[in-house]
Amino acid sequence: MSRYLTRRLGQALLVVSGVVVLTFVVMRLVPGDPAVAFAGPKATPEELAAARRQFGLDDPIPVQLLNYVRDLLTGDWGVSLRTRQPVLDDLYVAFPASLELVGTALVIAVVVGIPVGVLAARYKAKFPDLGVRFGSMLAVSVPVFWLALALQTVFASNLGWFPIAGEYDSSLDTTSPLTLWTNITIVDALITGNWPIFTSTLQHLVLPALVVAAYPTGVIAQMTRAALIEESGQDHSKLERALGFGETSILTRFALRPALNPVLSLIALVFAYAIVNGFLVEAVFNWPGLGRYAAESIKSLDTPAIAGVTLLVALVYVLANLVVDILQGFVDPRARQR
Amino acid sequence: MRWHKRLLVAGVTGVLALTASACAGGQVRGAGGTPKPAESGGSSQPAASSAAQANDSTFVYVPNLDVVTDWDPATSYSNEIVAMQNIYEGLTRYNSQEKKAEPRLATEWTSADDGKEWTFKLRQGVKFHSGATLDAEAAKKAIERTIEKKGGAAYIWDAVKTIDAVDASTLKFTLKYATPLDLVASSGYAAYIYDVNAVDKDGKSDAGTGPYTIDSWQKGKETELTLKAYEGYWGGWKPEQYKKVAYRVTPEITTAWQLLQKGEVNFVQRLNPQLFQQAGTTPNVQTASSPSFQNLLVLFNTASGPAKDVKVRQALQYAIDYDGLVAALKGSGQKGNGLVPQGLLGRTNDMEPKQDLAKAQALLAEAGYGPDNPELKLTMTYAQGDDDQKLLVTLLSSALKGMNVTLQAKPMTWSAQWDLGKKQGQDIFVMYWYPDYPDAYSWFVNVFKSADKPQFNLSYLKDSAIDTAIDALPQLTATDQLKADQAYKDLQKKIIQDQAAVAVPYVQTYQRALTSDVEGYVDNPAYPNVVFFYDLKKRAS
C-alpha cells in the first residue's frame, strides 16, 4: 500500500510541475506586455518601466521561470493585474464560494444519481429505466449556460420563487454580520448559528446548484446503472439468484459495493469538471466564485490571475484523483495493482 | 486494515485543514452592508418642516467590473472613479452644460500674468472625513503629494512650478507655462484634495471631503463597496437624498437587467442596445443617454507602407460607412464631427464625415490602386472582443473589397496591439481616446504631436507646424478662449483634411438604465460612469 501511495504521489507531483511549466510558457507566449495591462491603457513610459521592474519582466526567461517556481513555493502566486491584490488573496475569497456551489451540486448528484441508477438497473428496459435514461441523457447534453438562463428566467424572474443572483441577501451584512472561519459562507453560517444568512444562502444556492448538478447527476445515474447491470450478470449474482435472493436485494446488497467503484472514480472526474462547468453558471448567477474571477481575469488578460486559477484547478483535479485512487485502494484492493 | 483507516482520517483532516488554512478565520464580514433599495419598508419618517419623505433606502449602482483597484487618491486611475468622485472633491468641477469649471472646494478663482498665475479661494468650514480642517496648507500638501507620487494622471499638474498657501483660504499656483488650471483642477483623476495624513490603502477609511464616506469594502464580494453619508458635509443634507450607496458588481448584463426590473438595484451602467431599447418601454424603469467624451479614432500610418500616400488615406476616410456604422450602433454612438466631442472647447460643426465611394475610388486610382491596378493590401489592428470596432472592420472591408483593396484586420488585446503600434507594425490602428481632464488638448498633444518614440502618436504624424500650433493651445485656452476655439478648429482641418491622419467615425453615447423613482440624474461625461449620488433624490411614492 505504501508503495502504491508513493507512486501515486509521485505521479501527482509530476502532473503539477508539468502544469506549472505549461502555465508559465503560455503566460509568456501570449502576445503583449503584461506591464501594459497593469499600468493601464494610458500608461506613460516611466510607469511601464516601473511595472516591468516590479514584475521582473526584464530578466531572461529561464530566470523568470525559476523565480516563478520559487515564488509559487513560497506562497507568492503573483499580483493580479486587475485587482492589484496578491492572486492568492483573491483565490482565498473566490475558491470557497466555488466549493460551496460545487459541493452542494455534488451532494445533489450523488443523492439523486445513485438511487436513480439503481432504479434503472432494477427495471432494466422497462418504463422507469427508459425514463431515467432519457432524463440523464438530457441532463448531460443540455448546455449548462442555457439551463442556467432558463431556470433563472422561469423560476427567479417570472415566478419569483428564488432570488435572481448573488450568494446571499447582502443587507444581512448589516443586520446579522457573518463571522468567517472557513470562508465558505454556508458552512460559516451553520457553525456560528447565523440562521438568516444560512437560509438566505440556501435559497440563493438552489438554482445554480441544480444547474451544476445536472451533468454529474446524469453521468452518475448512467454509470451506476451500467455498473450494476454488469455486476448482476456476474457469477456471484447468478449464485445469489440460485440461492433465492430477490433482484432488488441482489442489486443493493451484493452488486452495489463493487459497482460503486467506478462510480467513485467518476465522482472525482466530475468534481473537477463541475468546477470548470460552474464557471459559466457562476457568471449567469453572479456567484462570487472562481468562475467569475476567472472570467474577469481572462477578459482583462490578467495573466498572473489566469495562471493562479489554472494551477488551483489543476491542484484540485490532481488532489481529487489522488483521494479517489486511495479510497479505491481501500474499497477494492485490486486497484492497488493497477 | 486499521492503519488504512487512520491514514484516511489523517488525509481527510489534512484536506480540511488545507481548506481552512486557506481561509481567513474569525473575522466579521462587512461592518456596513447594503439594505435593499426601493423597498424602504414604508417607513415615512415625518420630516420636521418640509413635506419631503426621509429617504432611508440604499442607492444600488451596478458596475460590470470590480469597483476599486487603488484607494490612493493620488494614483487612482481606474474604475474606482465611480466611487472616488463621491468621496473626494477637487477645487472645481466641470459643468458639461456650460462647458466650464464651476466651484467645488474652491469658491472663486482668478488667473493673472497671461494664465501663468492662478489664485483659488477655498470654501470655508469644510472638514475632511478624518476630522481635520481644509485649509490652503492642507490643499497644497495634497496636490504636492499627488505630484510627487508620479502615478496615474499626476502629469496633469506638469505646468505647476510652485504652490503657495498665501493664507488659510488662499491657494496660489505659479506655473511654468500657461495652462487652464481651473479645468485641470476639475479633472476626474489626480485632482482630489485630501488629508495627506489619513490616506489608507486598505480602504478601511478615506481622507476625502465629499458627501459620502466608506462604509464597508470587501474585495471580491458581490457587493464590493458601500458608502454612507458624511454627516458633516459642507453642503448639508436634505431628507430626500440618498444616505446610503452600494456597488453591486454584476458582470453579466442580462442579470443586471433582471435585477433592475425587480427593483433590486437602481442604476445599470451599461446595457446592450437590445436591452436598452426594451428598458425604454419597461414600467418602473427610466433610461438616459448622453454623448460622452470618448471617440473612436482610426489612425492611418503616415510614416510607412501604402498609407504613407495621403491619397490612400483620404480614400480610406471616404470608404468608411459612417451612417451605416452609427445606425448599427443603435444609439450607443453618434457621428463624429472633427476630433473634439460635443461639450468641449474647440468643437467644430462643419466636419461631419460622409462616405463617398466614388471619390474613394478616384483617389485610389490616382495613387495607382483600384480595380484595374494591382491589389492593395492593408493591415489593421483593433480591440479584441469589441463588437463596435468589429462592426467598423466589417463595413470597411466590404466597402474596400469592391475597390480591389484587401483589409487584413487583426483583433488584438490592447497590450499586444499597442506593442505592435509602437513599432509601426500596421497601416491602420483603431483605438478610443478620451481626455483625463475636460479639455480637447489631450487628443492633440498625445495623439498628434510628433514623437521620436511613438506612445499614442500611432499615425506617426510629424509636422512641426502642427506641433507649434498644439503647443500654443494651453496658453490660448487659459487666456483667450475665442482664439483657442479657432486654433482648435484650424488644427482639426489640418490633421483630418490636409494630412488625413485620422478618421473619427463616432463618439460613444452612454446609455443608462435607472429605476423610475430616481430623480435628478444627469450624466457628466467629464467623469465617465460616475453617478453623483448627492445630486439625486428619491421620488416620494
CSV table of C-alpha atoms in Angstrom, one decimal, chain B residues 69-325:
chain,number,residue,atom,x,y,z
B,69,THR,CA,-8.3,48.7,-7.6
B,70,ASP,CA,-6.5,51.6,-5.9
B,71,TRP,CA,-7.6,53.5,-2.9
B,72,ASP,CA,-4.8,56.2,-3.0
B,73,PRO,CA,-6.4,59.4,-4.3
B,74,ALA,CA,-3.0,60.4,-5.7
B,75,THR,CA,-2.5,57.4,-8.0
B,76,SER,CA,-6.0,56.2,-8.6
B,77,TYR,CA,-6.5,55.9,-12.4
B,78,SER,CA,-9.1,53.3,-12.9
B,79,ASN,CA,-12.7,52.1,-12.3
B,80,GLU,CA,-12.8,53.5,-8.8
B,81,ILE,CA,-13.6,56.9,-10.2
B,82,VAL,CA,-17.2,55.9,-9.8
B,83,ALA,CA,-16.8,55.8,-6.0
B,84,MET,CA,-13.9,58.3,-5.5
B,85,GLN,CA,-15.8,61.2,-7.1
B,86,ASN,CA,-18.4,60.8,-4.3
B,87,ILE,CA,-15.8,60.5,-1.6
B,88,TYR,CA,-13.3,63.1,-2.7
B,89,GLU,CA,-13.6,66.5,-4.2
B,90,GLY,CA,-11.4,68.8,-6.3
B,91,LEU,CA,-11.1,72.5,-6.3
B,92,THR,CA,-13.5,72.7,-9.2
B,93,ARG,CA,-16.0,70.6,-11.1
B,94,TYR,CA,-16.6,70.6,-14.8
B,95,ASN,CA,-20.1,71.7,-15.9
B,96,SER,CA,-20.6,69.9,-19.1
B,97,GLN,CA,-23.7,72.0,-20.0
B,98,GLU,CA,-21.9,75.3,-19.7
B,99,LYS,CA,-18.5,73.9,-20.8
B,100,LYS,CA,-16.7,75.5,-17.9
B,101,ALA,CA,-15.4,74.7,-14.4
B,102,GLU,CA,-17.6,75.5,-11.5
B,103,PRO,CA,-16.9,75.9,-7.8
B,104,ARG,CA,-16.4,72.9,-5.6
B,105,LEU,CA,-13.8,73.2,-2.8
B,106,ALA,CA,-12.8,76.5,-4.3
B,107,THR,CA,-15.5,79.2,-4.4
B,108,GLU,CA,-13.8,81.5,-6.8
B,109,TRP,CA,-10.5,81.8,-8.7
B,110,THR,CA,-8.6,84.3,-10.9
B,111,SER,CA,-5.7,84.0,-13.2
B,112,ALA,CA,-3.1,86.6,-14.0
B,113,ASP,CA,0.1,87.0,-15.9
B,114,ASP,CA,-1.3,85.5,-19.1
B,115,GLY,CA,-2.5,82.4,-17.4
B,116,LYS,CA,0.7,81.6,-15.6
B,117,GLU,CA,-0.5,82.5,-12.1
B,118,TRP,CA,-3.7,81.2,-10.6
B,119,THR,CA,-5.3,82.1,-7.2
B,120,PHE,CA,-8.1,79.9,-5.7
B,121,LYS,CA,-10.2,81.0,-2.7
B,122,LEU,CA,-11.1,78.0,-0.7
B,123,ARG,CA,-14.5,77.2,0.8
B,124,GLN,CA,-14.8,77.9,4.5
B,125,GLY,CA,-15.9,75.4,7.1
B,126,VAL,CA,-15.0,72.3,5.2
B,127,LYS,CA,-13.8,69.3,7.2
B,128,PHE,CA,-12.1,66.2,6.0
B,129,HIS,CA,-13.7,62.8,6.9
B,130,SER,CA,-10.7,62.4,9.2
B,131,GLY,CA,-11.8,65.4,11.2
B,132,ALA,CA,-9.0,67.7,10.0
B,133,THR,CA,-10.0,71.1,8.6
B,134,LEU,CA,-9.5,72.0,5.0
B,135,ASP,CA,-7.2,75.0,4.6
B,136,ALA,CA,-4.8,76.2,1.9
B,137,GLU,CA,-1.9,74.4,3.6
B,138,ALA,CA,-3.8,71.0,3.5
B,139,ALA,CA,-4.7,71.5,-0.1
B,140,LYS,CA,-1.2,72.4,-1.0
B,141,LYS,CA,0.1,69.3,0.7
B,142,ALA,CA,-2.4,67.1,-1.1
B,143,ILE,CA,-1.5,68.3,-4.6
B,144,GLU,CA,2.2,68.2,-3.8
B,145,ARG,CA,1.9,64.6,-2.7
B,146,THR,CA,0.0,63.7,-5.9
B,147,ILE,CA,2.7,65.3,-8.0
B,148,GLU,CA,5.5,63.5,-6.1
B,149,LYS,CA,3.8,60.1,-6.4
B,150,LYS,CA,4.0,60.4,-10.2
B,151,GLY,CA,1.3,57.8,-10.6
B,152,GLY,CA,-1.9,57.7,-12.6
B,153,ALA,CA,-2.8,61.1,-14.1
B,154,ALA,CA,-0.4,63.1,-11.9
B,155,TYR,CA,1.0,64.7,-15.1
B,156,ILE,CA,-2.0,67.0,-15.3
B,157,TRP,CA,-0.1,69.2,-12.8
B,158,ASP,CA,3.0,69.3,-15.0
B,159,ALA,CA,2.7,73.0,-15.6
B,160,VAL,CA,2.9,73.8,-11.9
B,161,LYS,CA,6.1,75.4,-10.7
B,162,THR,CA,5.2,76.3,-7.1
B,163,ILE,CA,2.2,76.2,-4.8
B,164,ASP,CA,1.8,78.8,-2.1
B,165,ALA,CA,-0.6,78.8,0.8
B,166,VAL,CA,-1.0,82.6,1.0
B,167,ASP,CA,-3.3,82.4,3.9
B,168,ALA,CA,-5.7,79.8,5.3
B,169,SER,CA,-8.2,80.3,2.5
B,170,THR,CA,-6.0,81.3,-0.4
B,171,LEU,CA,-4.1,79.0,-2.6
B,172,LYS,CA,-1.7,80.4,-5.3
B,173,PHE,CA,-0.2,78.5,-8.1
B,174,THR,CA,2.7,79.7,-10.2
B,175,LEU,CA,3.1,77.9,-13.5
B,176,LYS,CA,6.0,77.2,-15.8
B,177,TYR,CA,3.7,77.8,-18.8
B,178,ALA,CA,0.2,79.0,-19.2
B,179,THR,CA,-2.5,76.3,-18.6
B,180,PRO,CA,-6.2,76.5,-17.9
B,181,LEU,CA,-5.7,75.4,-14.3
B,182,ASP,CA,-9.4,75.7,-13.4
B,183,LEU,CA,-10.0,72.9,-15.9
B,184,VAL,CA,-7.1,70.9,-14.6
B,185,ALA,CA,-8.4,71.2,-11.1
B,186,SER,CA,-11.7,69.6,-12.2
B,187,SER,CA,-10.0,66.5,-13.6
B,188,GLY,CA,-11.6,63.2,-12.9
B,189,TYR,CA,-8.3,61.8,-11.7
B,190,ALA,CA,-5.4,63.2,-9.7
B,191,ALA,CA,-7.1,66.4,-8.8
B,192,TYR,CA,-8.6,65.3,-5.4
B,193,ILE,CA,-7.9,67.4,-2.3
B,194,TYR,CA,-7.4,65.0,0.6
B,195,ASP,CA,-5.9,64.8,4.1
B,196,VAL,CA,-2.4,63.5,3.4
B,197,ASN,CA,-2.2,62.1,6.9
B,198,ALA,CA,-5.3,60.0,6.5
B,199,VAL,CA,-4.7,58.1,3.3
B,200,ASP,CA,-5.4,54.4,3.9
B,201,LYS,CA,-4.7,52.0,1.1
B,202,ASP,CA,-6.7,49.2,2.7
B,203,GLY,CA,-10.0,51.1,2.2
B,204,LYS,CA,-11.0,51.0,5.8
B,205,SER,CA,-11.2,54.7,5.8
B,206,ASP,CA,-10.7,57.6,3.4
B,207,ALA,CA,-9.3,61.1,3.5
B,208,GLY,CA,-11.8,63.0,1.5
B,209,THR,CA,-14.2,65.9,1.9
B,210,GLY,CA,-17.0,64.6,-0.3
B,211,PRO,CA,-20.6,63.9,0.7
B,212,TYR,CA,-20.0,60.2,1.2
B,213,THR,CA,-17.5,58.1,3.1
B,214,ILE,CA,-16.6,54.5,3.1
B,215,ASP,CA,-19.0,52.2,5.0
B,216,SER,CA,-17.5,48.8,4.1
B,217,TRP,CA,-15.2,47.4,1.5
B,218,GLN,CA,-14.9,43.7,0.7
B,219,LYS,CA,-12.8,42.9,-2.3
B,220,GLY,CA,-14.1,40.2,-4.5
B,221,LYS,CA,-17.6,40.1,-2.9
B,222,GLU,CA,-20.7,40.8,-5.0
B,223,THR,CA,-21.5,43.9,-3.0
B,224,GLU,CA,-17.9,45.1,-3.0
B,225,LEU,CA,-18.3,48.6,-1.6
B,226,THR,CA,-20.9,50.5,0.4
B,227,LEU,CA,-20.8,54.2,1.2
B,228,LYS,CA,-22.7,56.2,3.8
B,229,ALA,CA,-23.5,59.9,4.1
B,230,TYR,CA,-20.8,62.0,5.7
B,231,GLU,CA,-22.9,63.9,8.2
B,232,GLY,CA,-20.5,66.8,8.5
B,233,TYR,CA,-20.6,67.5,4.7
B,234,TRP,CA,-20.3,71.2,3.9
B,235,GLY,CA,-23.3,71.1,1.6
B,236,GLY,CA,-25.6,69.8,4.3
B,237,TRP,CA,-28.3,67.1,3.8
B,238,LYS,CA,-31.9,67.0,2.8
B,239,PRO,CA,-34.2,64.2,3.9
B,240,GLU,CA,-35.0,63.0,0.3
B,241,GLN,CA,-31.3,62.5,-0.6
B,242,TYR,CA,-29.8,59.0,-0.6
B,243,LYS,CA,-27.8,58.5,2.6
B,244,LYS,CA,-26.5,55.0,1.6
B,245,VAL,CA,-25.0,53.7,-1.5
B,246,ALA,CA,-23.9,50.2,-2.6
B,247,TYR,CA,-22.0,49.0,-5.5
B,248,ARG,CA,-23.1,45.5,-6.6
B,249,VAL,CA,-20.7,44.1,-9.2
B,250,THR,CA,-22.6,42.3,-11.9
B,251,PRO,CA,-20.6,41.4,-15.0
B,252,GLU,CA,-23.5,39.7,-16.8
B,253,ILE,CA,-25.7,42.2,-18.5
B,254,THR,CA,-28.9,40.1,-18.5
B,255,THR,CA,-28.6,39.5,-14.8
B,256,ALA,CA,-28.2,43.3,-14.2
B,257,TRP,CA,-31.2,43.9,-16.3
B,258,GLN,CA,-33.3,41.4,-14.3
B,259,LEU,CA,-32.2,42.9,-11.0
B,260,LEU,CA,-33.2,46.3,-12.3
B,261,GLN,CA,-36.6,45.2,-13.4
B,262,LYS,CA,-37.2,43.7,-9.9
B,263,GLY,CA,-36.1,47.0,-8.3
B,264,GLU,CA,-33.3,45.3,-6.5
B,265,VAL,CA,-30.8,47.7,-8.0
B,266,ASN,CA,-31.2,51.4,-9.1
B,267,PHE,CA,-28.6,52.1,-11.8
B,268,VAL,CA,-27.1,49.9,-14.5
B,269,GLN,CA,-24.1,51.5,-16.1
B,270,ARG,CA,-24.4,49.8,-19.5
B,271,LEU,CA,-26.9,47.6,-21.2
B,272,ASN,CA,-26.6,46.3,-24.7
B,273,PRO,CA,-28.6,48.1,-27.5
B,274,GLN,CA,-31.4,45.5,-27.4
B,275,LEU,CA,-31.9,45.6,-23.7
B,276,PHE,CA,-31.7,49.3,-23.7
B,277,GLN,CA,-34.5,49.5,-26.2
B,278,GLN,CA,-36.5,47.2,-24.0
B,279,ALA,CA,-35.7,49.3,-21.0
B,280,GLY,CA,-37.2,52.3,-22.7
B,281,THR,CA,-40.6,50.7,-22.7
B,282,THR,CA,-40.5,49.0,-19.3
B,283,PRO,CA,-42.6,50.4,-16.5
B,284,ASN,CA,-40.7,51.4,-13.3
B,285,VAL,CA,-37.5,51.9,-15.4
B,286,GLN,CA,-36.2,55.1,-16.9
B,287,THR,CA,-33.4,55.5,-19.4
B,288,ALA,CA,-30.9,58.2,-20.0
B,289,SER,CA,-28.5,58.6,-22.8
B,290,SER,CA,-25.9,61.3,-23.4
B,291,PRO,CA,-22.8,61.7,-25.6
B,292,SER,CA,-19.5,61.0,-23.9
B,293,PHE,CA,-16.1,62.5,-24.4
B,294,GLN,CA,-14.8,59.2,-25.8
B,295,ASN,CA,-14.5,58.8,-29.5
B,296,LEU,CA,-13.2,56.2,-31.9
B,297,LEU,CA,-10.0,57.1,-33.8
B,298,VAL,CA,-9.0,55.3,-37.0
B,299,LEU,CA,-5.3,56.2,-37.2
B,300,PHE,CA,-3.6,55.8,-40.6
B,301,ASN,CA,0.2,55.1,-40.8
B,302,THR,CA,1.6,58.3,-42.3
B,303,ALA,CA,5.2,57.2,-41.9
B,304,SER,CA,5.4,54.0,-43.9
B,305,GLY,CA,3.5,51.5,-46.0
B,306,PRO,CA,0.9,52.3,-48.7
B,307,ALA,CA,-0.9,54.7,-46.4
B,308,LYS,CA,2.1,57.0,-46.5
B,309,ASP,CA,0.4,58.3,-49.6
B,310,VAL,CA,-2.0,61.0,-48.5
B,311,LYS,CA,-4.4,60.0,-51.3
B,312,VAL,CA,-4.7,56.5,-49.9
B,313,ARG,CA,-5.5,57.9,-46.5
B,314,GLN,CA,-8.1,60.2,-47.9
B,315,ALA,CA,-9.6,57.3,-49.9
B,316,LEU,CA,-9.8,55.3,-46.7
B,317,GLN,CA,-11.6,58.2,-45.0
B,318,TYR,CA,-14.2,58.3,-47.8
B,319,ALA,CA,-14.6,54.5,-47.7
B,320,ILE,CA,-15.9,54.3,-44.1
B,321,ASP,CA,-19.6,53.9,-43.9
B,322,TYR,CA,-20.2,56.5,-41.2
B,323,ASP,CA,-24.0,56.4,-41.4
B,324,GLY,CA,-24.2,52.7,-41.5
B,325,LEU,CA,-22.0,52.4,-38.5
